[in-house]
């Protein structure tokens, strides 16, 4: 019996004519990698930021997939999931690998943080400070170090400066943003957290001081609770 073979053929398509609209809270958070990709790539986009109160009123509206943010609107279509949104932004901005293995590496790095986040959530103070303090200690001492070591390993395999392909990609912006979030949301944690992983620490500093990243942050992050990473 003859087997049917399906081949995906990469096609170049023109940029969508509709200016994309990115919806999120007035935080850097999970929308920031997509925002940074658009900005670094010179892609015009509408950046809509809701207060917590505004979002509480709007989240039941039918256009939001799963009632979650971030959401990217392109024309009349609304798309959710932070990795998917950031990947789209990276593709149109030229910050996503063009080879299949590079794509795989990039996606691997971004999705790793989803697994790390499962360990982080219990460490956040959500009403029981005693439990949160114990979970924070467990996270910092036992849960997080293996993840940081794995990121260090992947970064070193990529050449030490960038995660994929020897150049800046959404994977670098994603990891920078995720680590910065730890500094914000876990009180008393700073960059000494990265001392055991010096290659990763140097990477974080290089993204933090990247001229376009610093320029965008200075323009947009002022007044947010996660203004400073």
GROMACS .gro file of C-alpha atoms in nm:
model
  229
    1UNK     CA    1   0.000   0.000   0.000
    2UNK     CA    2   0.142   0.334  -0.101
    3UNK     CA    3   0.206   0.571   0.188
    4UNK     CA    4   0.086   0.926   0.161
    5UNK     CA    5   0.358   1.177   0.238
    6UNK     CA    6   0.274   1.524   0.359
    7UNK     CA    7   0.532   1.796   0.322
    8UNK     CA    8   0.511   2.134   0.490
    9UNK     CA    9   0.658   2.387   0.252
   10UNK     CA   10   0.774   2.716   0.407
   11UNK     CA   11   0.608   3.004   0.225
   12UNK     CA   12   0.689   3.371   0.244
   13UNK     CA   13   0.379   3.581   0.290
   14UNK     CA   14   0.341   3.956   0.309
   15UNK     CA   15   0.285   4.116   0.648
   16UNK     CA   16  -0.081   4.139   0.749
   17UNK     CA   17  -0.226   4.473   0.651
   18UNK     CA   18  -0.411   4.507   0.982
   19UNK     CA   19  -0.208   4.653   1.266
   20UNK     CA   20  -0.203   4.385   1.540
   21UNK     CA   21  -0.347   4.477   1.879
   22UNK     CA   22  -0.195   4.324   2.191
   23UNK     CA   23  -0.417   4.315   2.500
   24UNK     CA   24  -0.277   4.263   2.848
   25UNK     CA   25  -0.276   4.402   3.200
   26UNK     CA   26  -0.074   4.711   3.291
   27UNK     CA   27   0.225   4.488   3.363
   28UNK     CA   28   0.527   4.366   3.176
   29UNK     CA   29   0.441   4.004   3.259
   30UNK     CA   30   0.358   3.748   2.993
   31UNK     CA   31   0.298   4.003   2.717
   32UNK     CA   32   0.640   4.167   2.741
   33UNK     CA   33   0.831   3.927   2.513
   34UNK     CA   34   0.580   3.993   2.234
   35UNK     CA   35   0.591   4.368   2.295
   36UNK     CA   36   0.971   4.362   2.282
   37UNK     CA   37   0.970   4.159   1.960
   38UNK     CA   38   0.737   4.405   1.790
   39UNK     CA   39   0.941   4.701   1.912
   40UNK     CA   40   1.283   4.560   1.827
   41UNK     CA   41   1.157   4.455   1.485
   42UNK     CA   42   1.006   4.796   1.411
   43UNK     CA   43   0.657   4.646   1.379
   44UNK     CA   44   0.371   4.883   1.453
   45UNK     CA   45   0.121   4.744   1.704
   46UNK     CA   46  -0.147   4.870   1.938
   47UNK     CA   47  -0.057   4.809   2.301
   48UNK     CA   48  -0.378   4.796   2.507
   49UNK     CA   49  -0.322   4.768   2.883
   50UNK     CA   50  -0.607   4.711   3.126
   51UNK     CA   51  -0.608   4.776   3.497
   52UNK     CA   52  -0.709   4.479   3.711
   53UNK     CA   53  -1.045   4.645   3.767
   54UNK     CA   54  -1.102   4.699   3.395
   55UNK     CA   55  -1.010   4.342   3.312
   56UNK     CA   56  -1.246   4.205   3.579
   57UNK     CA   57  -1.528   4.383   3.396
   58UNK     CA   58  -1.419   4.276   3.046
   59UNK     CA   59  -1.299   3.916   3.086
   60UNK     CA   60  -1.644   3.763   3.039
   61UNK     CA   61  -1.681   3.922   2.695
   62UNK     CA   62  -1.698   3.657   2.420
   63UNK     CA   63  -1.398   3.767   2.211
   64UNK     CA   64  -1.138   3.653   2.467
   65UNK     CA   65  -1.025   3.291   2.415
   66UNK     CA   66  -1.061   3.117   2.752
   67UNK     CA   67  -1.102   3.450   2.930
   68UNK     CA   68  -0.725   3.490   2.951
   69UNK     CA   69  -0.461   3.747   2.864
   70UNK     CA   70  -0.242   3.815   2.673
   71UNK     CA   71  -0.454   3.817   2.359
   72UNK     CA   72  -0.341   3.924   2.014
   73UNK     CA   73  -0.601   4.058   1.772
   74UNK     CA   74  -0.533   4.041   1.400
   75UNK     CA   75  -0.820   4.177   1.197
   76UNK     CA   76  -1.136   4.021   1.344
   77UNK     CA   77  -0.953   3.726   1.500
   78UNK     CA   78  -0.840   3.697   1.862
   79UNK     CA   79  -0.556   3.464   1.967
   80UNK     CA   80  -0.447   3.361   2.318
   81UNK     CA   81  -0.157   3.178   2.487
   82UNK     CA   82   0.157   3.375   2.564
   83UNK     CA   83   0.402   3.145   2.382
   84UNK     CA   84   0.191   3.149   2.065
   85UNK     CA   85   0.153   3.527   2.079
   86UNK     CA   86   0.526   3.582   2.137
   87UNK     CA   87   0.614   3.338   1.860
   88UNK     CA   88   0.393   3.523   1.612
   89UNK     CA   89   0.548   3.856   1.712
   90UNK     CA   90   0.897   3.708   1.679
   91UNK     CA   91   0.825   3.568   1.334
   92UNK     CA   92   0.703   3.897   1.189
   93UNK     CA   93   0.985   4.086   1.362
   94UNK     CA   94   1.263   3.859   1.236
   95UNK     CA   95   1.344   3.731   1.586
   96UNK     CA   96   1.249   3.367   1.531
   97UNK     CA   97   1.480   3.106   1.376
   98UNK     CA   98   1.428   3.016   1.012
   99UNK     CA   99   1.560   2.659   1.032
  100UNK     CA  100   1.352   2.379   1.179
  101UNK     CA  101   1.599   2.273   1.448
  102UNK     CA  102   1.644   2.635   1.552
  103UNK     CA  103   1.266   2.664   1.585
  104UNK     CA  104   1.265   2.352   1.801
  105UNK     CA  105   1.539   2.490   2.027
  106UNK     CA  106   1.360   2.822   2.060
  107UNK     CA  107   1.027   2.659   2.148
  108UNK     CA  108   1.201   2.430   2.397
  109UNK     CA  109   1.348   2.725   2.586
  110UNK     CA  110   1.020   2.914   2.601
  111UNK     CA  111   0.818   2.614   2.711
  112UNK     CA  112   1.067   2.522   2.984
  113UNK     CA  113   0.958   2.827   3.179
  114UNK     CA  114   0.602   2.696   3.184
  115UNK     CA  115   0.725   2.397   3.382
  116UNK     CA  116   0.928   2.625   3.609
  117UNK     CA  117   0.624   2.840   3.671
  118UNK     CA  118   0.438   2.546   3.823
  119UNK     CA  119   0.706   2.541   4.093
  120UNK     CA  120   0.698   2.919   4.135
  121UNK     CA  121   0.325   2.970   4.193
  122UNK     CA  122   0.312   2.817   4.545
  123UNK     CA  123   0.591   3.056   4.652
  124UNK     CA  124   0.378   3.361   4.580
  125UNK     CA  125   0.191   3.506   4.876
  126UNK     CA  126  -0.170   3.429   4.789
  127UNK     CA  127  -0.322   3.472   5.133
  128UNK     CA  128  -0.127   3.240   5.362
  129UNK     CA  129   0.210   3.407   5.432
  130UNK     CA  130   0.341   3.114   5.639
  131UNK     CA  131   0.282   2.862   5.360
  132UNK     CA  132   0.412   3.106   5.100
  133UNK     CA  133   0.734   3.163   5.295
  134UNK     CA  134   0.798   2.788   5.322
  135UNK     CA  135   0.720   2.741   4.952
  136UNK     CA  136   0.949   3.031   4.861
  137UNK     CA  137   1.239   2.877   5.053
  138UNK     CA  138   1.175   2.539   4.887
  139UNK     CA  139   1.157   2.701   4.544
  140UNK     CA  140   1.479   2.901   4.582
  141UNK     CA  141   1.681   2.624   4.746
  142UNK     CA  142   1.562   2.313   4.568
  143UNK     CA  143   1.325   2.377   4.279
  144UNK     CA  144   1.479   2.668   4.088
  145UNK     CA  145   1.854   2.583   4.083
  146UNK     CA  146   1.817   2.278   3.854
  147UNK     CA  147   1.611   2.484   3.611
  148UNK     CA  148   1.869   2.764   3.606
  149UNK     CA  149   2.144   2.507   3.557
  150UNK     CA  150   1.956   2.364   3.258
  151UNK     CA  151   1.915   2.710   3.107
  152UNK     CA  152   2.287   2.768   3.160
  153UNK     CA  153   2.360   2.441   2.983
  154UNK     CA  154   2.138   2.530   2.687
  155UNK     CA  155   2.286   2.877   2.665
  156UNK     CA  156   2.641   2.741   2.671
  157UNK     CA  157   2.552   2.493   2.395
  158UNK     CA  158   2.427   2.788   2.191
  159UNK     CA  159   2.765   2.961   2.220
  160UNK     CA  160   2.717   3.142   2.550
  161UNK     CA  161   2.582   3.474   2.426
  162UNK     CA  162   2.245   3.376   2.279
  163UNK     CA  163   2.029   3.066   2.312
  164UNK     CA  164   1.974   2.994   1.943
  165UNK     CA  165   2.167   3.051   1.624
  166UNK     CA  166   2.429   3.290   1.760
  167UNK     CA  167   2.196   3.589   1.744
  168UNK     CA  168   1.919   3.755   1.943
  169UNK     CA  169   1.586   3.574   1.933
  170UNK     CA  170   1.260   3.562   2.122
  171UNK     CA  171   1.409   3.286   2.339
  172UNK     CA  172   1.655   3.537   2.485
  173UNK     CA  173   1.383   3.794   2.548
  174UNK     CA  174   1.160   3.528   2.700
  175UNK     CA  175   1.417   3.404   2.953
  176UNK     CA  176   1.520   3.759   3.042
  177UNK     CA  177   1.159   3.850   3.112
  178UNK     CA  178   1.090   3.535   3.313
  179UNK     CA  179   1.395   3.576   3.537
  180UNK     CA  180   1.315   3.945   3.583
  181UNK     CA  181   0.970   3.845   3.703
  182UNK     CA  182   1.126   3.637   3.981
  183UNK     CA  183   1.316   3.944   4.102
  184UNK     CA  184   0.990   4.139   4.114
  185UNK     CA  185   0.749   3.893   4.265
  186UNK     CA  186   0.972   3.719   4.521
  187UNK     CA  187   1.064   3.979   4.782
  188UNK     CA  188   1.433   4.002   4.865
  189UNK     CA  189   1.553   3.815   4.556
  190UNK     CA  190   1.804   3.992   4.332
  191UNK     CA  191   2.067   3.911   4.069
  192UNK     CA  192   2.285   3.726   4.320
  193UNK     CA  193   2.037   3.445   4.251
  194UNK     CA  194   2.226   3.396   3.924
  195UNK     CA  195   2.575   3.381   4.077
  196UNK     CA  196   2.592   2.999   4.043
  197UNK     CA  197   2.516   3.034   3.670
  198UNK     CA  198   2.757   3.305   3.549
  199UNK     CA  199   2.689   3.254   3.178
  200UNK     CA  200   2.316   3.298   3.236
  201UNK     CA  201   2.381   3.601   3.456
  202UNK     CA  202   2.591   3.766   3.185
  203UNK     CA  203   2.315   3.688   2.936
  204UNK     CA  204   2.054   3.852   3.159
  205UNK     CA  205   2.270   4.165   3.195
  206UNK     CA  206   2.332   4.183   2.820
  207UNK     CA  207   1.959   4.177   2.741
  208UNK     CA  208   1.881   4.420   3.022
  209UNK     CA  209   2.130   4.671   2.880
  210UNK     CA  210   2.051   4.607   2.512
  211UNK     CA  211   1.994   4.958   2.372
  212UNK     CA  212   1.653   4.886   2.221
  213UNK     CA  213   1.532   4.685   2.521
  214UNK     CA  214   1.642   4.961   2.759
  215UNK     CA  215   1.484   5.223   2.534
  216UNK     CA  216   1.151   5.041   2.523
  217UNK     CA  217   1.147   4.977   2.897
  218UNK     CA  218   1.219   5.343   2.973
  219UNK     CA  219   0.926   5.444   2.751
  220UNK     CA  220   0.667   5.197   2.873
  221UNK     CA  221   0.738   5.044   3.215
  222UNK     CA  222   0.724   5.355   3.432
  223UNK     CA  223   0.468   5.325   3.712
  224UNK     CA  224   0.406   4.951   3.673
  225UNK     CA  225   0.455   4.723   3.975
  226UNK     CA  226   0.718   4.534   3.775
  227UNK     CA  227   0.882   4.850   3.639
  228UNK     CA  228   1.233   4.748   3.743
  229UNK     CA  229   1.373   4.398   3.697
   0.00000   0.00000   0.00000
